[in-house]
Coordinates of C-alpha atoms and ligand atoms in Angstrom, one line a residue:
M1003 CA 22.1 79.9 -0.1
L1004 CA 22.4 76.6 2.3
D1005 CA 21.7 73.6 0.3
P1006 CA 18.5 71.7 1.8
I1007 CA 19.9 68.2 1.7
T1008 CA 23.2 68.6 3.0
F1009 CA 24.1 67.8 6.5
S1010 CA 27.2 67.6 8.5
S1011 CA 28.2 66.1 11.7
A1012 CA 30.4 69.1 12.9
K1013 CA 27.8 71.8 12.4
P1014 CA 24.2 70.4 13.7
A1015 CA 21.1 71.7 11.8
P1016 CA 18.3 73.5 14.0
G1017 CA 15.6 70.8 14.5
A1018 CA 12.9 73.5 14.7
F1019 CA 11.3 75.7 12.5
A1020 CA 8.6 78.2 12.4
T1021 CA 9.6 81.7 11.2
T1022 CA 13.3 81.1 11.9
W1023 CA 15.9 77.8 12.2
A1024 CA 16.2 77.6 16.2
A1025 CA 16.5 75.0 18.6
H1026 CA 18.0 74.6 22.3
G1027 CA 18.1 71.3 23.2
P1028 CA 21.0 68.9 23.2
T1029 CA 22.4 67.8 19.9
R1030 CA 21.8 64.3 18.5
T1031 CA 24.0 62.5 16.2
V1032 CA 22.3 60.8 13.4
R1033 CA 24.1 57.4 12.3
S1034 CA 23.1 55.6 9.1
P1035 CA 21.8 51.9 9.7
I1036 CA 24.3 51.1 6.7
D1037 CA 27.2 51.2 8.8
G1038 CA 26.6 52.9 11.8
A1039 CA 28.6 55.8 10.6
A1040 CA 27.8 59.6 12.0
I1041 CA 25.8 61.3 8.5
G1042 CA 25.1 64.6 10.4
S1043 CA 23.5 65.9 13.4
V1044 CA 20.7 68.1 14.8
T1045 CA 19.6 70.2 17.7
T1046 CA 16.4 68.9 19.3
A1047 CA 13.8 71.6 20.2
T1048 CA 13.1 72.3 24.0
A1049 CA 9.7 72.5 25.3
E1050 CA 10.1 76.4 25.1
D1051 CA 11.0 76.1 21.3
A1052 CA 8.1 73.8 20.6
E1053 CA 6.0 76.4 22.3
S1054 CA 6.9 79.2 20.0
V1055 CA 6.5 76.9 16.9
I1056 CA 2.9 76.2 18.1
A1057 CA 2.4 79.7 18.8
A1058 CA 3.6 80.9 15.3
A1059 CA 1.7 78.2 13.5
H1060 CA -1.3 79.3 15.0
S1061 CA -0.5 82.7 14.3
A1062 CA 0.2 81.9 10.6
F1063 CA -3.3 80.2 10.3
Q1064 CA -5.0 83.3 11.0
G1065 CA -3.8 84.5 7.4
W1066 CA -3.3 81.5 5.4
R1067 CA -6.7 80.2 5.9
L1068 CA -7.8 83.7 3.7
V1069 CA -5.7 83.0 1.1
P1070 CA -7.9 81.2 -1.6
A1071 CA -8.2 78.0 -2.3
P1072 CA -6.7 77.6 -5.6
R1073 CA -3.6 79.6 -4.5
R1074 CA -2.6 77.9 -1.7
A1075 CA -2.8 74.8 -4.1
E1076 CA -0.5 76.6 -6.6
V1077 CA 2.1 76.8 -3.6
V1078 CA 1.5 73.1 -3.3
R1079 CA 2.1 72.7 -7.3
Q1080 CA 5.5 74.4 -6.5
L1081 CA 6.4 72.2 -3.6
G1082 CA 5.5 69.1 -6.0
Q1083 CA 8.0 70.6 -8.8
A1084 CA 11.0 71.5 -6.2
L1085 CA 10.5 67.8 -4.9
R1086 CA 10.8 66.9 -8.7
G1087 CA 13.8 68.7 -9.0
R1088 CA 15.4 67.1 -5.6
K1089 CA 13.9 63.7 -6.2
E1090 CA 17.3 61.7 -6.4
D1091 CA 19.0 63.7 -4.2
L1092 CA 15.9 63.3 -1.2
A1093 CA 15.9 59.5 -2.1
Q1094 CA 19.8 59.0 -1.4
L1095 CA 19.2 60.8 2.1
I1096 CA 15.9 58.6 2.7
T1097 CA 18.0 55.5 2.0
L1098 CA 21.2 56.7 3.9
E1099 CA 19.1 57.5 7.0
M1100 CA 16.8 54.7 7.4
G1101 CA 18.1 52.0 5.2
K1102 CA 15.6 51.3 2.5
P1103 CA 16.9 50.2 -1.1
I1104 CA 17.3 53.3 -3.3
A1105 CA 14.6 51.9 -6.1
E1106 CA 12.3 52.2 -2.8
S1107 CA 13.3 55.9 -1.6
R1108 CA 12.7 57.1 -5.0
G1109 CA 9.2 55.4 -4.9
E1110 CA 8.7 57.2 -1.7
V1111 CA 9.8 60.8 -3.0
Q1112 CA 7.3 59.8 -6.1
E1113 CA 4.6 59.5 -3.7
M1114 CA 5.1 63.0 -2.6
I1115 CA 5.3 64.5 -5.8
D1116 CA 1.8 62.4 -6.6
I1117 CA 0.1 63.4 -3.5
C1118 CA 1.2 67.3 -4.5
D1119 CA -0.5 66.8 -7.8
F1120 CA -3.4 65.5 -6.3
A1121 CA -3.6 68.3 -3.8
V1122 CA -3.1 70.9 -6.7
G1123 CA -6.5 69.5 -8.1
L1124 CA -8.1 69.4 -4.8
G1125 CA -7.5 73.3 -5.0
R1126 CA -10.3 73.9 -7.3
Q1127 CA -12.7 70.8 -6.0
I1128 CA -13.4 71.4 -2.5
G1129 CA -17.2 71.9 -2.2
G1130 CA -20.3 71.4 -0.4
L1131 CA -23.4 70.7 -1.1
T1132 CA -26.4 72.5 -1.7
L1133 CA -29.3 70.7 -0.2
P1134 CA -33.2 71.5 0.0
S1135 CA -35.0 73.1 2.5
E1136 CA -38.3 72.3 3.6
R1137 CA -39.4 75.7 3.8
V1138 CA -40.5 78.2 1.1
G1139 CA -37.7 80.5 -0.4
H1140 CA -35.0 78.6 1.7
R1141 CA -31.9 76.7 1.0
L1142 CA -29.4 74.7 3.0
Q1143 CA -25.7 75.3 1.6
E1144 CA -22.5 73.3 3.3
S1145 CA -19.3 75.1 3.6
W1146 CA -15.7 73.6 4.2
H1147 CA -13.7 75.8 6.1
P1148 CA -10.1 75.6 6.9
L1149 CA -9.7 73.8 10.5
G1150 CA -6.7 75.0 12.1
V1151 CA -2.9 73.8 13.1
V1152 CA -2.4 70.2 12.3
G1153 CA -0.4 68.6 13.8
V1154 CA 1.5 65.8 12.2
I1155 CA 3.9 62.7 14.1
T1156 CA 5.4 60.4 11.8
A1157 CA 7.2 57.0 12.3
F1158 CA 10.5 56.0 10.7
N1159 CA 9.7 54.1 8.0
F1160 CA 8.3 56.5 5.6
P1161 CA 10.4 59.4 7.1
A1162 CA 9.3 61.7 4.2
A1163 CA 6.1 60.7 2.6
V1164 CA 3.8 60.4 5.5
W1165 CA 4.5 64.2 6.0
A1166 CA 3.5 64.8 2.3
W1167 CA 0.2 63.0 2.3
N1168 CA -0.6 65.1 5.1
A1169 CA 1.0 68.5 4.5
A1170 CA -0.1 68.8 1.0
V1171 CA -3.7 68.3 1.8
A1172 CA -3.6 70.3 4.8
L1173 CA -2.0 73.4 2.9
T1174 CA -4.6 73.2 0.0
C1175 CA -7.2 72.8 2.9
G1176 CA -5.8 76.3 4.3
D1177 CA -4.4 74.4 7.5
T1178 CA -0.7 75.1 9.0
V1179 CA 1.1 72.5 9.8
V1180 CA 3.7 71.6 12.3
W1181 CA 5.5 68.3 11.8
K1182 CA 7.0 66.1 14.8
P1183 CA 9.3 63.3 12.6
S1184 CA 10.9 60.4 14.5
S1185 CA 13.7 61.2 16.2
K1186 CA 15.2 58.3 14.0
T1187 CA 14.9 60.3 10.7
P1188 CA 15.2 63.8 11.8
L1189 CA 17.8 64.8 8.5
T1190 CA 15.1 63.9 6.0
A1191 CA 12.3 66.3 8.0
V1192 CA 14.9 69.2 8.1
A1193 CA 15.4 68.7 4.2
C1194 CA 11.6 68.6 3.5
T1195 CA 11.1 71.4 5.8
R1196 CA 13.7 73.3 4.1
I1197 CA 12.7 72.6 0.7
A1198 CA 8.9 73.6 1.7
A1199 CA 10.1 76.6 3.2
E1200 CA 11.9 77.8 0.5
V1201 CA 9.0 77.3 -1.9
L1202 CA 6.8 79.4 0.8
E1203 CA 8.9 82.1 0.9
R1204 CA 9.2 82.7 -2.6
N1205 CA 5.4 83.0 -2.6
G1206 CA 5.1 85.8 0.3
H1207 CA 4.5 83.3 3.1
P1208 CA 7.9 83.5 4.9
G1209 CA 7.3 81.5 8.1
A1210 CA 5.0 79.1 10.1
V1211 CA 2.6 77.7 7.4
C1212 CA 4.9 74.4 7.4
S1213 CA 6.7 74.0 10.5
L1214 CA 9.2 71.5 12.2
V1215 CA 9.7 70.6 15.6
I1216 CA 12.5 67.4 16.3
G1217 CA 12.5 66.1 20.0
S1218 CA 11.5 62.9 21.5
G1219 CA 7.9 61.7 21.2
R1220 CA 7.4 61.7 25.2
E1221 CA 7.7 65.5 25.5
I1222 CA 7.7 67.1 22.1
G1223 CA 5.2 64.8 20.6
D1224 CA 2.9 65.0 23.7
R1225 CA 3.1 68.8 23.6
L1226 CA 1.5 69.1 20.1
V1227 CA -0.8 66.1 20.9
S1228 CA -2.2 68.0 24.5
D1229 CA -2.3 71.4 23.1
P1230 CA -5.6 72.6 22.3
R1231 CA -4.3 75.3 19.1
V1232 CA -3.7 72.3 17.4
A1233 CA -6.9 71.3 16.1
M1234 CA -5.9 68.0 14.5
V1235 CA -3.0 65.5 15.2
S1236 CA -2.2 63.3 12.2
Y1237 CA -0.4 60.4 14.4
T1238 CA 1.4 57.5 12.2
G1239 CA 3.0 55.1 14.7
S1240 CA 2.7 52.1 16.9
V1241 CA -0.7 50.9 18.7
P1242 CA 0.4 51.7 22.3
T1243 CA 1.4 55.2 21.4
G1244 CA -1.8 55.8 19.0
R1245 CA -4.0 54.8 21.9
H1246 CA -2.2 57.2 24.3
V1247 CA -2.8 60.1 21.6
G1248 CA -6.5 59.1 20.7
R1249 CA -7.2 59.3 24.4
V1250 CA -5.3 62.8 24.9
V1251 CA -6.9 64.2 22.0
Q1252 CA -10.1 62.9 22.5
E1253 CA -10.1 64.2 26.2
R1254 CA -9.7 67.9 25.0
F1255 CA -12.4 67.1 22.2
G1256 CA -9.5 67.7 19.2
R1257 CA -9.4 65.6 16.0
H1258 CA -7.2 63.1 15.4
I1259 CA -6.1 60.8 12.5
L1260 CA -4.8 57.9 13.8
E1261 CA -2.7 55.6 11.5
L1262 CA -1.3 52.6 13.6
G1263 CA -0.1 49.4 13.3
G1264 CA -0.9 46.5 10.8
N1265 CA -0.9 42.7 10.8
N1266 CA -1.7 42.2 7.1
A1267 CA -2.4 38.5 5.4
A1268 CA -2.6 37.3 2.1
I1269 CA -5.3 34.5 1.0
I1270 CA -3.7 32.4 -1.5
T1271 CA -6.7 30.1 -2.9
P1272 CA -6.5 27.3 -5.1
S1273 CA -7.4 29.3 -8.3
A1274 CA -4.6 31.7 -7.9
D1275 CA -1.6 32.2 -10.3
P1276 CA 0.9 30.8 -7.9
E1277 CA 3.7 33.1 -9.6
Q1278 CA 1.8 36.1 -9.2
A1279 CA 0.9 35.4 -5.9
L1280 CA 4.5 34.2 -5.0
A1281 CA 5.9 37.4 -6.5
A1282 CA 3.4 40.0 -4.5
V1283 CA 4.1 38.0 -0.8
F1284 CA 7.4 38.2 -1.8
F1285 CA 7.5 42.0 -2.0
G1286 CA 5.2 42.3 0.5
A1287 CA 6.9 40.4 3.3
V1288 CA 10.5 41.7 2.0
G1289 CA 10.0 45.1 0.7
T1290 CA 11.5 47.5 3.3
A1291 CA 13.0 44.9 5.4
G1292 CA 9.3 44.2 6.3
Q1293 CA 8.9 47.6 8.2
R1294 CA 6.1 48.8 6.3
C1295 CA 2.9 49.3 8.0
T1296 CA 1.2 47.7 4.8
S1297 CA 4.1 44.5 4.9
T1298 CA 2.7 41.2 4.5
R1299 CA 3.0 39.1 7.8
R1300 CA 0.7 36.4 7.2
V1301 CA 0.0 34.2 4.5
I1302 CA -3.1 31.7 4.7
V1303 CA -2.4 29.2 1.8
H1304 CA -5.1 26.8 0.4
E1305 CA -3.8 23.3 1.4
S1306 CA -3.4 22.0 -2.1
L1307 CA -1.1 24.9 -2.8
Y1308 CA 0.9 24.9 0.5
D1309 CA 3.9 23.0 -0.8
R1310 CA 4.3 24.8 -3.6
M1311 CA 4.2 28.5 -1.8
V1312 CA 6.6 26.9 0.8
E1313 CA 9.1 25.9 -1.9
G1314 CA 8.6 28.8 -4.0
L1315 CA 9.3 31.4 -1.0
K1316 CA 12.2 29.3 0.4
S1317 CA 13.7 29.4 -2.8
G1318 CA 13.0 33.5 -3.3
Y1319 CA 14.4 34.1 0.5
A1320 CA 17.8 32.4 -0.4
R1321 CA 18.2 34.3 -3.8
L1322 CA 17.6 37.5 -2.0
P1323 CA 19.9 40.3 -2.6
I1324 CA 20.7 41.6 0.8
G1325 CA 23.5 44.5 0.5
D1326 CA 23.9 48.3 0.8
P1327 CA 20.8 49.8 0.1
R1328 CA 22.4 52.7 -2.2
D1329 CA 23.5 50.0 -4.7
E1330 CA 21.2 49.4 -7.5
G1331 CA 19.5 46.1 -7.5
Q1332 CA 19.8 45.2 -3.5
L1333 CA 16.1 44.2 -2.4
M1334 CA 16.9 44.5 1.1
G1335 CA 19.1 47.0 3.4
P1336 CA 19.2 47.2 7.1
L1337 CA 16.9 47.4 9.3
V1338 CA 16.6 50.8 11.0
D1339 CA 18.9 50.1 14.2
P1340 CA 19.9 47.4 16.5
A1341 CA 17.1 47.6 18.6
A1342 CA 15.2 46.3 15.7
V1343 CA 17.3 43.4 15.5
Q1344 CA 17.1 42.5 18.8
T1345 CA 13.1 42.7 18.4
M1346 CA 13.0 40.5 15.7
Q1347 CA 15.3 37.4 17.4
A1348 CA 12.9 37.7 20.6
A1349 CA 10.1 37.7 18.1
I1350 CA 11.5 34.3 16.5
T1351 CA 12.2 32.9 19.9
R1352 CA 8.9 33.8 21.2
A1353 CA 7.4 31.8 17.8
Q1354 CA 9.7 28.8 18.5
E1355 CA 8.4 28.6 21.6
Q1356 CA 4.8 28.5 20.7
G1357 CA 5.5 25.6 18.1
G1358 CA 6.4 27.7 15.4
V1359 CA 9.1 26.1 12.8
V1360 CA 12.0 28.4 11.4
L1361 CA 11.8 27.2 7.6
Q1362 CA 14.2 29.9 6.6
G1363 CA 16.2 32.7 7.4
G1364 CA 16.0 34.8 10.8
E1365 CA 20.0 35.1 11.4
V1366 CA 21.9 38.2 12.3
L1367 CA 24.4 39.4 9.8
E1368 CA 27.6 40.1 11.2
R1369 CA 28.5 43.3 9.3
E1370 CA 29.1 47.0 10.4
G1371 CA 26.2 49.1 12.2
G1372 CA 24.4 46.0 13.7
C1373 CA 21.3 46.3 11.6
W1374 CA 21.7 43.3 9.2
V1375 CA 19.4 40.3 9.4
T1376 CA 18.1 38.0 7.1
P1377 CA 14.2 37.6 6.6
C1378 CA 12.3 34.6 8.1
L1379 CA 10.0 32.2 7.1
I1380 CA 8.0 30.5 9.9
Q1381 CA 5.4 27.5 9.6
A1382 CA 2.7 28.4 12.0
H1383 CA -0.3 27.5 13.4
P1384 CA -3.6 29.6 14.4
G1385 CA -3.2 29.1 18.3
M1386 CA 0.0 30.9 18.2
A1387 CA -0.6 34.0 20.2
I1388 CA 2.8 36.0 18.3
V1389 CA 1.1 35.6 15.2
R1390 CA -1.8 37.9 15.9
E1391 CA 1.2 40.7 17.2
E1392 CA 2.5 43.2 14.7
T1393 CA 6.8 42.5 14.8
F1394 CA 8.2 45.4 12.6
A1395 CA 10.6 43.4 11.0
P1396 CA 10.7 40.9 8.1
I1397 CA 9.1 37.8 9.4
L1398 CA 6.3 35.9 7.7
Y1399 CA 4.2 33.2 9.3
L1400 CA 2.6 30.5 6.9
L1401 CA -0.3 29.1 7.8
S1402 CA -2.9 26.5 5.7
Y1403 CA -6.4 26.3 5.1
R1404 CA -9.0 24.0 3.6
D1405 CA -12.2 26.2 3.2
L1406 CA -12.5 30.1 2.5
D1407 CA -14.5 30.9 5.6
Q1408 CA -12.1 29.4 7.7
A1409 CA -9.5 31.1 5.9
I1410 CA -11.6 34.7 6.2
A1411 CA -11.8 33.7 9.8
L1412 CA -8.2 33.1 10.3
H1413 CA -7.7 36.5 8.6
N1414 CA -9.5 38.7 10.6
D1415 CA -8.8 37.2 13.7
V1416 CA -6.1 39.6 14.5
P1417 CA -6.3 42.9 16.5
Q1418 CA -5.1 45.0 13.6
G1419 CA -6.8 46.1 10.2
L1420 CA -5.1 47.6 8.0
S1421 CA -4.5 46.0 4.9
S1422 CA -5.6 42.6 3.0
A1423 CA -5.2 40.4 -0.2
I1424 CA -6.7 38.1 -1.9
F1425 CA -5.1 35.7 -4.7
T1426 CA -8.0 34.4 -6.7
N1427 CA -9.2 33.8 -10.3
D1428 CA -12.7 32.7 -9.0
M1429 CA -15.1 35.9 -8.8
R1430 CA -17.3 34.1 -6.1
E1431 CA -14.1 33.9 -4.0
M1432 CA -13.4 37.6 -4.8
E1433 CA -16.6 38.9 -3.8
R1434 CA -16.8 37.3 -0.7
F1435 CA -13.7 38.7 0.3
L1436 CA -14.7 42.2 -0.6
G1437 CA -17.9 41.8 0.9
P1438 CA -19.7 42.9 4.1
A1439 CA -18.9 39.7 5.6
G1440 CA -15.1 39.4 3.8
S1441 CA -11.8 41.1 4.9
D1442 CA -12.6 43.6 7.7
C1443 CA -9.4 45.8 6.7
G1444 CA -9.3 49.6 5.7
L1445 CA -7.5 48.2 2.4
A1446 CA -8.6 45.0 0.6
N1447 CA -6.3 43.7 -2.4
V1448 CA -7.3 41.2 -5.2
N1449 CA -4.1 39.6 -6.8
T1450 CA -1.7 42.2 -5.7
S1451 CA 0.1 42.9 -2.7
T1452 CA -1.1 43.9 0.7
S1453 CA 1.9 46.6 0.4
G1454 CA 2.4 49.8 -2.0
A1455 CA -0.6 51.8 -1.7
E1456 CA -1.3 54.2 -4.3
I1457 CA -1.8 58.1 -3.2
G1458 CA -5.7 58.2 -5.0
G1459 CA -7.5 56.1 -2.3
A1460 CA -8.1 56.9 1.4
F1461 CA -5.2 55.0 3.3
G1462 CA -6.1 53.5 6.5
G1463 CA -7.5 50.7 8.5
E1464 CA -9.9 49.3 11.1
K1465 CA -9.8 48.3 14.8
E1466 CA -6.2 48.5 16.4
T1467 CA -5.0 50.7 13.2
G1468 CA -7.2 53.4 14.6
G1469 CA -9.6 54.0 12.3
G1470 CA -8.5 57.4 10.0
R1471 CA -7.9 57.8 6.5
E1472 CA -5.5 60.2 4.9
S1473 CA -4.1 60.7 1.3
G1474 CA -6.9 60.6 -1.5
S1475 CA -10.3 60.1 -2.4
D1476 CA -12.2 62.3 0.4
A1477 CA -9.7 62.1 3.1
W1478 CA -9.4 65.8 3.0
K1479 CA -12.5 66.1 4.9
A1480 CA -10.8 65.3 7.8
Y1481 CA -8.5 68.7 7.5
M1482 CA -11.4 70.7 7.4
R1483 CA -14.5 71.9 9.2
R1484 CA -18.2 71.6 8.0
Q1485 CA -20.6 74.1 8.5
T1486 CA -24.3 73.8 7.7
A1487 CA -25.7 77.3 6.7
V1488 CA -29.4 77.9 6.2
I1489 CA -30.4 80.9 3.9
N1490 CA -33.6 82.3 4.1
A1491 CA -34.8 84.5 1.4
S1492 CA -38.4 84.4 1.6
G1493 CA -38.9 87.7 3.3
S1494 CA -40.4 86.0 6.7
I1495 CA -39.8 83.7 9.5
A1496 CA -40.7 80.2 8.9
L1497 CA -39.5 77.7 11.7
A1498 CA -38.8 73.8 10.7
Q1499 CA -40.7 70.7 11.4
G1500 CA -44.2 73.0 11.0
V1501 CA -43.6 74.8 14.6
S1502 CA -45.4 78.1 15.1
F1503 CA -43.7 80.4 17.7
E1504 CA -45.8 83.5 17.2
L1505 CA -46.8 86.0 19.8
Ligands
NAD58 P1 6.6 54.4 17.3 O1 5.4 54.5 17.7 O2 7.9 54.4 18.1 O3 6.7 56.6 16.9 C1 5.9 56.9 16.0 C2 6.0 58.6 16.3 O4 5.5 58.3 17.7 C3 7.3 59.0 16.5 O5 7.7 60.3 15.9 C4 7.4 59.5 17.9 O6 8.6 60.2 18.4 C5 6.3 59.4 18.1 N1 5.6 59.2 19.7 C6 6.5 58.4 20.5 N2 5.8 59.1 22.1 C7 5.0 59.6 21.7 C8 4.0 60.3 22.8 N3 4.1 60.1 24.1 N4 3.4 61.2 22.2 C9 3.3 61.8 21.0 N5 4.1 61.1 20.0 C10 5.2 60.0 20.4 O7 6.6 54.2 15.7 P2 7.8 53.6 14.7 O8 8.7 52.6 15.6 O9 8.5 55.0 14.5 O10 7.0 53.2 13.5 C11 6.6 51.7 13.4 C12 4.9 51.8 13.5 O11 4.2 52.7 12.5 C13 4.7 50.6 13.3 O12 3.3 49.9 14.2 C14 4.1 50.7 11.9 O13 3.1 49.6 11.4 C15 3.1 52.1 12.1 N6 2.8 52.8 10.9 C16 1.7 53.0 10.8 C17 1.5 53.7 9.2 C18 0.1 53.6 8.9 O14 -0.3 54.1 7.8 N7 -0.9 52.7 9.5 C19 2.4 53.8 8.4 C20 3.5 53.8 8.9 C21 3.8 53.7 10.4

């Protein structure tokens, strides 16, 4: 049997799967950002391939929705077990394909396992309310039913976990899934789908419950987004594309979960433990080379701690081990591709033009592959337009403040609303930050990083981050349709609100 995680450049892996693996578009060679070496290739899907995949997923839904939820969850349990068995191999592939340090890739696969565990329990917990009726002998009953095909469109930076967040929950909820991964990380997507397909087949579900279609966002992504057979689109990516996806799905009254860009800040107050704050900001800003939606991009430091924080961060940045992300102990690998390096350089230039001062880093490193940089610390001021933008690279803007209201106002004065943090040992400051006039983000952290969410909570953000929620808590509700039933066991007809309608 084909090993799920083995690829070669000579023999392209078909980039579409529903009931069989078959794709008829151009072949794409995949290069590692570590050194530019070819690590495999995929045949991309054509529009016709995408049509077959969507049709098969829609047809598979008719049967999958009738499988009892605990039995669907048992399949998800086995998926979690299969991922446990291949954790190291899958982590190595993620690192090779997108360049994050191996320890972070292991964390990404662990997150997939964790969401499978969560979805197993969910299989016995999906439940609706029973509510009192105003009519004698009646009751109201809510049921949650499977929704349909869920289209999952993912970004490059979490090439496996975002699919798992959606797929594990959607499968337990009785939906079938069609995944369109980022074109930058197709091999990881093929590997995950092969693992899922094997588990499903072993359980008597040979195809189209968990499908894959690899191709350009504009052509293949757009097909998923506009197809009325795709009941829900879970889209993770940049704000401009998310805006387009939101409009198209809304136009056809489909459902969407939008998980878009963030511009996350940490407020460091005078009562903070400076070492704790430094460690958390360092991880938030530099982890995944600043390519997390939750990366810390702004630090708003009380003026009494500003110099100390600047010195601490400069020293950490200067000592940061940057190197081959497959080697244990490296904390930063390459950016995902040379275009990301250009984007980062252009942002640094703009920041300087707007009055920012580079305090440390921001250099391009001359290494093979052309994707290597040092992370950049920039002293900024609130008038800089670029500080309000998300640059998907390791640039950290430092701002200072005098009173907390000013810090919270600065914090919220960006279009995005994903993650936030405050470092404080003053409970009144904490409560202000967590209260209705505090952080306006979907995620609010106290004395810990903006980045590194756990699967147990609902994940997502406000404003231009799109408003979607996925992963834990009651995010599963987005993957199901709610039906309110009125059950009349009274033996006669009685109308609500006391209405009389008798001949
Ligand atoms: P991107 O927007 O370039 O691509 C994301 C996905 O959209 C890819 O699969 C791409 O092929 C697809 N796509 C492109 N055009 C499309 C179209 N017209 N229709 C449908 N799909 C289309 O994003 P990226 O560079 O891969 O990822 C970085 C961005 O993703 C950042 O903004 C980051 O903040 C965001 N992100 C958000 C979250 C979150 O949970 N909020 C998580 C990860 C990444």
